[in-house]
């Protein structure tokens, strides 16, 4: 009997997780049961994905660059990737600003709703932590981003998933240097990373076998934790973000169709396992191994491109996050009657683009950098906690959705760059390792 494709299995796991979460919410001690006995399976899955992220970046980038045989090809790929990433982010912010100014979700908020949200969330420890983290980020100098990108110790950089850019830097530096050394001297190193890369990709396949169960656990946990009481008050705000994200998908599909000639639906189908994992984990960093595998095997982007575009994208390209930051900043300003000029809107385009680059690829990071966006338009510091309190209740579900867009954006750019440098081949469907028999084979 033909087995269900992986994305369907994951989808079923997600729906079952939502239903189970709703049921458990109505049962005494149901939430505690989910937290103690169900959620740990989700945590294990996320930890496994994070576990292989650094070895995967290292092995695949070093192999990818050393396969290029020529540094000029790498600078072409690098330049195009960064250029297109910036372009898609600016498009995302602009879409967000357009929508929030047309729908004006903040204008319709009643004073009672604002007061209730303030009372419920302004002192919430998560809101306070986000404000403190943003404060620390703000104190950084203008070139800090580049200073932080260069590690001074590889072992300590590689020991933290939050320092992926440093690992990427090391891998690129190592790969380029390898290109400059005569082939016969590095042949052993090359085949080491080649083998390592295949092993890590096999680990992704094995981890993905538990994805349907893991997403069940992750979603059940999200559902039992979400407070539903205030969601109606934020419906227009949430709708504005979701509409913007949907439009962004349309932009990606159009770009794929027009610039690569590929069928947009097969693009969506190919990237769907990564999208579903992104939705369930709210972390593009944790999803990275799945994104890379989908981009290479399901979409046919060659390793030389995918191994650079995907990890860099996971850390710096967050179209969904930047769009959300634009909508959220204007929504908060509207609700708290803080008038914004055209100049402020332009400042948002700039700061939301930079803020999304600076946001970590982990759950809730977009909200930290939102503080920086708000401050850039002169939003009063004493009202920041109230501002965050307004959007906090729906942040997790919106985070799940914007992470899907972040990952889809990376995959789109991988295809565009791949096409532009002649490295977009046919999907390697034979490696579609969705089932145990194939994983073993
Ligand atoms: N969770 C997002 C990501 O990992 C970042 C954010 O918007 O909070 O891509």
Short mmCIF file of N, CA, C and O in Angstrom, two decimals, residues 233-329:
data_model
loop_
_atom_site.label_atom_id
_atom_site.label_comp_id
_atom_site.label_asym_id
_atom_site.label_seq_id
_atom_site.Cartn_x
_atom_site.Cartn_y
_atom_site.Cartn_z
N UNK A 233 -10.78 40.92 20.39
CA UNK A 233 -10.41 42.34 20.40
C UNK A 233 -9.31 42.65 19.39
O UNK A 233 -9.17 43.76 18.92
N UNK A 234 -8.51 41.60 19.12
CA UNK A 234 -7.36 41.83 18.24
C UNK A 234 -7.58 41.26 16.84
O UNK A 234 -6.64 41.13 16.06
N UNK A 235 -8.85 40.93 16.55
CA UNK A 235 -9.14 40.23 15.30
C UNK A 235 -8.67 41.04 14.08
O UNK A 235 -8.06 40.48 13.17
N UNK A 236 -8.93 42.36 14.06
CA UNK A 236 -8.57 43.15 12.87
C UNK A 236 -7.06 43.27 12.72
O UNK A 236 -6.53 43.27 11.61
N UNK A 237 -6.39 43.36 13.86
CA UNK A 237 -4.93 43.43 13.80
C UNK A 237 -4.37 42.11 13.25
O UNK A 237 -3.55 42.09 12.32
N UNK A 238 -4.86 40.99 13.82
CA UNK A 238 -4.38 39.68 13.36
C UNK A 238 -4.71 39.50 11.88
O UNK A 238 -3.88 39.01 11.10
N UNK A 239 -5.92 39.93 11.49
CA UNK A 239 -6.33 39.80 10.09
C UNK A 239 -5.37 40.58 9.19
O UNK A 239 -4.97 40.11 8.13
N UNK A 240 -4.99 41.79 9.62
CA UNK A 240 -4.08 42.62 8.80
C UNK A 240 -2.74 41.91 8.59
O UNK A 240 -2.21 41.88 7.48
N UNK A 241 -2.21 41.34 9.69
CA UNK A 241 -0.92 40.63 9.55
C UNK A 241 -1.09 39.43 8.60
O UNK A 241 -0.29 39.24 7.66
N UNK A 242 -2.16 38.67 8.82
CA UNK A 242 -2.34 37.46 8.00
C UNK A 242 -2.55 37.80 6.53
O UNK A 242 -2.01 37.13 5.64
N UNK A 243 -3.32 38.84 6.28
CA UNK A 243 -3.55 39.25 4.89
C UNK A 243 -2.22 39.64 4.24
O UNK A 243 -1.92 39.24 3.10
N UNK A 244 -1.41 40.39 4.96
CA UNK A 244 -0.10 40.79 4.44
C UNK A 244 0.75 39.56 4.14
O UNK A 244 1.38 39.46 3.08
N UNK A 245 0.74 38.60 5.05
CA UNK A 245 1.56 37.39 4.84
C UNK A 245 1.08 36.63 3.61
O UNK A 245 1.88 36.12 2.82
N UNK A 246 -0.25 36.59 3.43
CA UNK A 246 -0.79 35.89 2.25
C UNK A 246 -0.36 36.59 0.97
O UNK A 246 0.01 35.93 -0.02
N UNK A 247 -0.40 37.91 1.00
CA UNK A 247 0.04 38.65 -0.20
C UNK A 247 1.51 38.37 -0.50
O UNK A 247 1.93 38.28 -1.64
N UNK A 248 2.27 38.21 0.57
CA UNK A 248 3.69 37.93 0.38
C UNK A 248 3.86 36.56 -0.30
O UNK A 248 4.75 36.41 -1.15
N UNK A 249 3.01 35.60 0.08
CA UNK A 249 3.08 34.29 -0.60
C UNK A 249 2.81 34.48 -2.08
O UNK A 249 3.49 33.90 -2.95
N UNK A 250 1.82 35.34 -2.39
CA UNK A 250 1.50 35.58 -3.80
C UNK A 250 2.72 36.17 -4.53
O UNK A 250 3.02 35.78 -5.66
N UNK A 251 3.44 37.06 -3.84
CA UNK A 251 4.65 37.65 -4.45
C UNK A 251 5.67 36.54 -4.76
O UNK A 251 6.24 36.45 -5.84
N UNK A 252 5.86 35.64 -3.78
CA UNK A 252 6.82 34.54 -3.99
C UNK A 252 6.41 33.67 -5.18
O UNK A 252 7.22 33.30 -6.00
N UNK A 253 5.12 33.31 -5.20
CA UNK A 253 4.67 32.40 -6.26
C UNK A 253 4.84 33.05 -7.63
O UNK A 253 5.24 32.39 -8.59
N UNK A 254 4.55 34.35 -7.68
CA UNK A 254 4.72 35.05 -8.95
C UNK A 254 6.19 35.07 -9.34
O UNK A 254 6.55 34.84 -10.50
N UNK A 255 7.06 35.34 -8.36
CA UNK A 255 8.49 35.39 -8.66
C UNK A 255 8.98 34.03 -9.16
O UNK A 255 9.73 33.94 -10.14
N UNK A 256 8.49 32.97 -8.50
CA UNK A 256 8.92 31.62 -8.92
C UNK A 256 8.47 31.36 -10.35
O UNK A 256 9.23 30.89 -11.21
N UNK A 257 7.21 31.70 -10.63
CA UNK A 257 6.67 31.43 -11.97
C UNK A 257 7.40 32.28 -13.03
O UNK A 257 7.88 31.76 -14.03
N UNK A 258 7.48 33.59 -12.76
CA UNK A 258 8.01 34.47 -13.79
C UNK A 258 9.52 34.37 -13.95
O UNK A 258 10.05 34.46 -15.04
N UNK A 259 10.23 34.18 -12.83
CA UNK A 259 11.68 34.24 -12.94
C UNK A 259 12.37 32.88 -13.06
O UNK A 259 13.53 32.80 -13.46
N UNK A 260 11.66 31.81 -12.67
CA UNK A 260 12.32 30.50 -12.84
C UNK A 260 11.53 29.62 -13.81
O UNK A 260 12.02 28.58 -14.23
N UNK A 261 10.30 30.02 -14.11
CA UNK A 261 9.48 29.22 -15.03
C UNK A 261 8.93 27.96 -14.38
O UNK A 261 8.30 27.14 -15.04
N UNK A 262 9.17 27.78 -13.09
CA UNK A 262 8.67 26.57 -12.42
C UNK A 262 7.21 26.72 -12.03
O UNK A 262 6.73 27.84 -11.82
N UNK A 263 6.54 25.59 -11.86
CA UNK A 263 5.14 25.60 -11.45
C UNK A 263 5.04 26.02 -9.97
O UNK A 263 5.60 25.36 -9.10
N UNK A 264 4.32 27.11 -9.68
CA UNK A 264 4.23 27.58 -8.30
C UNK A 264 3.65 26.54 -7.34
O UNK A 264 4.05 26.47 -6.18
N UNK A 265 2.74 25.71 -7.87
CA UNK A 265 2.14 24.73 -6.95
C UNK A 265 3.14 23.65 -6.57
O UNK A 265 3.19 23.18 -5.43
N UNK A 266 3.99 23.25 -7.54
CA UNK A 266 4.97 22.23 -7.15
C UNK A 266 6.03 22.84 -6.24
O UNK A 266 6.60 22.15 -5.39
N UNK A 267 6.24 24.16 -6.38
CA UNK A 267 7.13 24.84 -5.42
C UNK A 267 6.55 24.73 -4.01
O UNK A 267 7.23 24.33 -3.06
N UNK A 268 5.26 25.05 -3.90
CA UNK A 268 4.62 25.00 -2.57
C UNK A 268 4.63 23.59 -2.00
O UNK A 268 4.89 23.38 -0.82
N UNK A 269 4.37 22.62 -2.88
CA UNK A 269 4.35 21.23 -2.42
C UNK A 269 5.75 20.81 -1.96
O UNK A 269 5.92 20.17 -0.91
N UNK A 270 6.75 21.22 -2.69
CA UNK A 270 8.13 20.85 -2.36
C UNK A 270 8.59 21.42 -1.03
O UNK A 270 9.30 20.77 -0.26
N UNK A 271 8.17 22.63 -0.75
CA UNK A 271 8.67 23.30 0.46
C UNK A 271 7.73 23.04 1.65
O UNK A 271 8.06 23.39 2.79
N UNK A 272 6.59 22.38 1.39
CA UNK A 272 5.59 22.25 2.47
C UNK A 272 6.09 21.57 3.76
O UNK A 272 5.72 22.02 4.84
N UNK A 273 6.94 20.52 3.68
CA UNK A 273 7.39 19.97 4.98
C UNK A 273 8.09 21.04 5.83
O UNK A 273 7.86 21.13 7.04
N UNK A 274 8.91 21.89 5.19
CA UNK A 274 9.60 22.94 5.96
C UNK A 274 8.59 23.95 6.49
O UNK A 274 8.70 24.42 7.63
N UNK A 275 7.58 24.28 5.68
CA UNK A 275 6.57 25.25 6.15
C UNK A 275 5.82 24.72 7.37
O UNK A 275 5.56 25.44 8.32
N UNK A 276 5.51 23.42 7.31
CA UNK A 276 4.74 22.84 8.42
C UNK A 276 5.59 22.78 9.69
O UNK A 276 5.10 23.05 10.80
N UNK A 277 6.87 22.49 9.52
CA UNK A 277 7.76 22.47 10.70
C UNK A 277 7.94 23.89 11.23
O UNK A 277 7.93 24.14 12.44
N UNK A 278 8.05 24.86 10.32
CA UNK A 278 8.19 26.26 10.74
C UNK A 278 6.96 26.69 11.54
O UNK A 278 7.07 27.34 12.58
N UNK A 279 5.80 26.31 11.04
CA UNK A 279 4.55 26.68 11.72
C UNK A 279 4.51 26.07 13.13
O UNK A 279 4.14 26.73 14.09
N UNK A 280 4.93 24.83 13.23
CA UNK A 280 4.82 24.14 14.52
C UNK A 280 5.87 24.59 15.52
O UNK A 280 5.64 24.58 16.72
N UNK A 281 7.07 24.97 15.01
CA UNK A 281 8.16 25.30 15.95
C UNK A 281 8.33 26.80 16.15
O UNK A 281 8.97 27.22 17.10
N UNK A 282 7.80 27.63 15.24
CA UNK A 282 8.00 29.09 15.29
C UNK A 282 9.47 29.46 15.27
O UNK A 282 9.85 30.47 15.83
N UNK A 283 10.29 28.64 14.66
CA UNK A 283 11.72 28.98 14.63
C UNK A 283 12.33 28.63 13.27
O UNK A 283 12.37 27.47 12.89
N UNK A 284 12.80 29.66 12.56
CA UNK A 284 13.44 29.34 11.27
C UNK A 284 14.77 28.64 11.48
O UNK A 284 15.22 27.89 10.63
N UNK A 285 15.43 28.91 12.64
CA UNK A 285 16.70 28.24 12.89
C UNK A 285 16.49 26.74 13.08
O UNK A 285 17.21 25.92 12.51
N UNK A 286 15.47 26.39 13.87
CA UNK A 286 15.21 24.96 14.08
C UNK A 286 14.76 24.30 12.78
O UNK A 286 15.04 23.12 12.54
N UNK A 287 14.10 25.06 11.92
CA UNK A 287 13.58 24.48 10.67
C UNK A 287 14.68 24.35 9.60
O UNK A 287 14.51 23.63 8.62
N UNK A 288 15.79 25.04 9.81
CA UNK A 288 16.82 25.11 8.76
C UNK A 288 17.20 23.76 8.12
O UNK A 288 17.25 23.65 6.90
N UNK A 289 17.46 22.71 8.92
CA UNK A 289 17.83 21.46 8.27
C UNK A 289 16.75 20.96 7.29
O UNK A 289 17.07 20.46 6.21
N UNK A 290 15.49 21.15 7.68
CA UNK A 290 14.40 20.69 6.80
C UNK A 290 14.32 21.59 5.57
O UNK A 290 14.13 21.12 4.44
N UNK A 291 14.49 22.90 5.78
CA UNK A 291 14.44 23.83 4.64
C UNK A 291 15.52 23.45 3.63
O UNK A 291 15.28 23.37 2.42
N UNK A 292 16.73 23.19 4.14
CA UNK A 292 17.83 22.88 3.22
C UNK A 292 17.55 21.62 2.43
O UNK A 292 17.79 21.54 1.23
N UNK A 293 17.03 20.63 3.14
CA UNK A 293 16.76 19.38 2.43
C UNK A 293 15.66 19.57 1.38
O UNK A 293 15.77 19.09 0.26
N UNK A 294 14.62 20.32 1.75
CA UNK A 294 13.53 20.55 0.78
C UNK A 294 14.04 21.33 -0.43
O UNK A 294 13.72 21.01 -1.57
N UNK A 295 14.83 22.37 -0.16
CA UNK A 295 15.29 23.23 -1.24
C UNK A 295 16.17 22.42 -2.22
O UNK A 295 16.06 22.53 -3.43
N UNK A 296 17.02 21.56 -1.64
CA UNK A 296 17.92 20.80 -2.51
C UNK A 296 17.21 19.64 -3.21
O UNK A 296 17.31 19.48 -4.41
N UNK A 297 16.49 18.87 -2.40
CA UNK A 297 15.95 17.63 -2.97
C UNK A 297 14.59 17.82 -3.63
O UNK A 297 14.33 17.24 -4.67
N UNK A 298 13.74 18.62 -3.02
CA UNK A 298 12.40 18.74 -3.59
C UNK A 298 12.32 19.84 -4.66
O UNK A 298 11.49 19.79 -5.53
N UNK A 299 13.18 20.87 -4.52
CA UNK A 299 13.08 21.96 -5.50
C UNK A 299 14.21 21.92 -6.53
O UNK A 299 14.16 22.61 -7.54
N UNK A 300 15.25 21.16 -6.25
CA UNK A 300 16.31 20.99 -7.25
C UNK A 300 17.37 22.08 -7.27
O UNK A 300 18.13 22.18 -8.23
N UNK A 301 17.44 22.89 -6.21
CA UNK A 301 18.51 23.90 -6.17
C UNK A 301 19.81 23.19 -5.80
O UNK A 301 19.84 22.41 -4.84
N UNK A 302 20.88 23.46 -6.54
CA UNK A 302 22.11 22.71 -6.26
C UNK A 302 22.78 23.17 -4.96
O UNK A 302 22.60 24.29 -4.53
N UNK A 303 23.53 22.21 -4.40
CA UNK A 303 24.11 22.46 -3.08
C UNK A 303 24.95 23.74 -3.00
O UNK A 303 24.90 24.45 -2.00
N UNK A 304 25.68 24.04 -4.06
CA UNK A 304 26.55 25.23 -4.05
C UNK A 304 25.75 26.48 -3.69
O UNK A 304 26.25 27.41 -3.09
N UNK A 305 24.48 26.51 -4.12
CA UNK A 305 23.63 27.68 -3.85
C UNK A 305 22.85 27.49 -2.54
O UNK A 305 22.88 28.33 -1.64
N UNK A 306 22.21 26.32 -2.42
CA UNK A 306 21.34 26.10 -1.25
C UNK A 306 22.13 26.19 0.06
O UNK A 306 21.65 26.72 1.06
N UNK A 307 23.37 25.69 0.03
CA UNK A 307 24.14 25.64 1.28
C UNK A 307 24.52 27.03 1.77
O UNK A 307 24.81 27.22 2.94
N UNK A 308 24.49 28.02 0.88
CA UNK A 308 24.77 29.40 1.30
C UNK A 308 23.47 30.16 1.56
O UNK A 308 23.27 30.76 2.61
N UNK A 309 22.55 30.07 0.58
CA UNK A 309 21.34 30.90 0.66
C UNK A 309 20.47 30.53 1.88
O UNK A 309 19.98 31.41 2.57
N UNK A 310 20.33 29.24 2.15
CA UNK A 310 19.41 28.85 3.24
C UNK A 310 19.91 29.26 4.64
O UNK A 310 19.17 29.90 5.37
N UNK A 311 21.14 28.92 5.02
CA UNK A 311 21.56 29.33 6.38
C UNK A 311 21.62 30.86 6.54
O UNK A 311 21.23 31.39 7.57
N UNK A 312 22.11 31.55 5.50
CA UNK A 312 22.15 33.01 5.62
C UNK A 312 20.72 33.53 5.73
O UNK A 312 20.41 34.40 6.55
N UNK A 313 19.83 32.98 4.92
CA UNK A 313 18.43 33.42 4.95
C UNK A 313 17.80 33.18 6.31
O UNK A 313 17.08 34.03 6.84
N UNK A 314 18.08 32.00 6.89
CA UNK A 314 17.46 31.70 8.20
C UNK A 314 17.86 32.74 9.23
O UNK A 314 17.08 33.07 10.12
N UNK A 315 19.06 33.28 9.11
CA UNK A 315 19.48 34.25 10.12
C UNK A 315 19.17 35.70 9.75
O UNK A 315 18.88 36.50 10.62
N UNK A 316 19.23 36.05 8.45
CA UNK A 316 19.03 37.48 8.14
C UNK A 316 17.78 37.80 7.31
O UNK A 316 17.34 38.95 7.31
N UNK A 317 17.22 36.82 6.63
CA UNK A 317 16.07 37.17 5.76
C UNK A 317 14.76 36.77 6.42
O UNK A 317 14.43 35.59 6.49
N UNK A 318 14.04 37.73 6.93
CA UNK A 318 12.78 37.42 7.60
C UNK A 318 11.70 38.35 7.09
O UNK A 318 11.37 39.36 7.70
N UNK A 319 11.14 37.97 5.95
CA UNK A 319 10.12 38.84 5.34
C UNK A 319 8.85 38.87 6.19
O UNK A 319 8.23 39.92 6.36
N UNK A 320 8.47 37.70 6.72
CA UNK A 320 7.26 37.64 7.54
C UNK A 320 7.42 38.50 8.79
O UNK A 320 6.52 39.25 9.18
N UNK A 321 8.59 38.42 9.39
CA UNK A 321 8.86 39.20 10.60
C UNK A 321 8.85 40.70 10.32
O UNK A 321 8.25 41.48 11.06
N UNK A 322 9.47 41.10 9.21
CA UNK A 322 9.53 42.54 8.93
C UNK A 322 8.13 43.07 8.61
O UNK A 322 7.76 44.17 9.04
N UNK A 323 7.34 42.26 7.90
CA UNK A 323 5.97 42.68 7.58
C UNK A 323 5.16 42.84 8.88
O UNK A 323 4.47 43.84 9.10
N UNK A 324 5.32 41.87 9.76
CA UNK A 324 4.61 41.92 11.04
C UNK A 324 5.05 43.14 11.86
O UNK A 324 4.24 43.82 12.48
N UNK A 325 6.36 43.41 11.85
CA UNK A 325 6.85 44.56 12.63
C UNK A 325 6.25 45.87 12.12
O UNK A 325 5.88 46.74 12.91
N UNK A 326 6.11 45.98 10.80
CA UNK A 326 5.51 47.20 10.24
C UNK A 326 4.05 47.31 10.67
O UNK A 326 3.61 48.36 11.15
N UNK A 327 3.30 46.22 10.52
CA UNK A 327 1.87 46.26 10.89
C UNK A 327 1.73 46.55 12.39
O UNK A 327 0.95 47.40 12.81
N UNK A 328 2.52 45.83 13.20
CA UNK A 328 2.37 45.96 14.66
C UNK A 328 2.73 47.38 15.11
O UNK A 328 2.02 47.97 15.93
N UNK A 329 3.80 47.95 14.55
CA UNK A 329 4.22 49.28 14.98
C UNK A 329 3.13 50.30 14.68
O UNK A 329 2.75 51.12 15.54
#
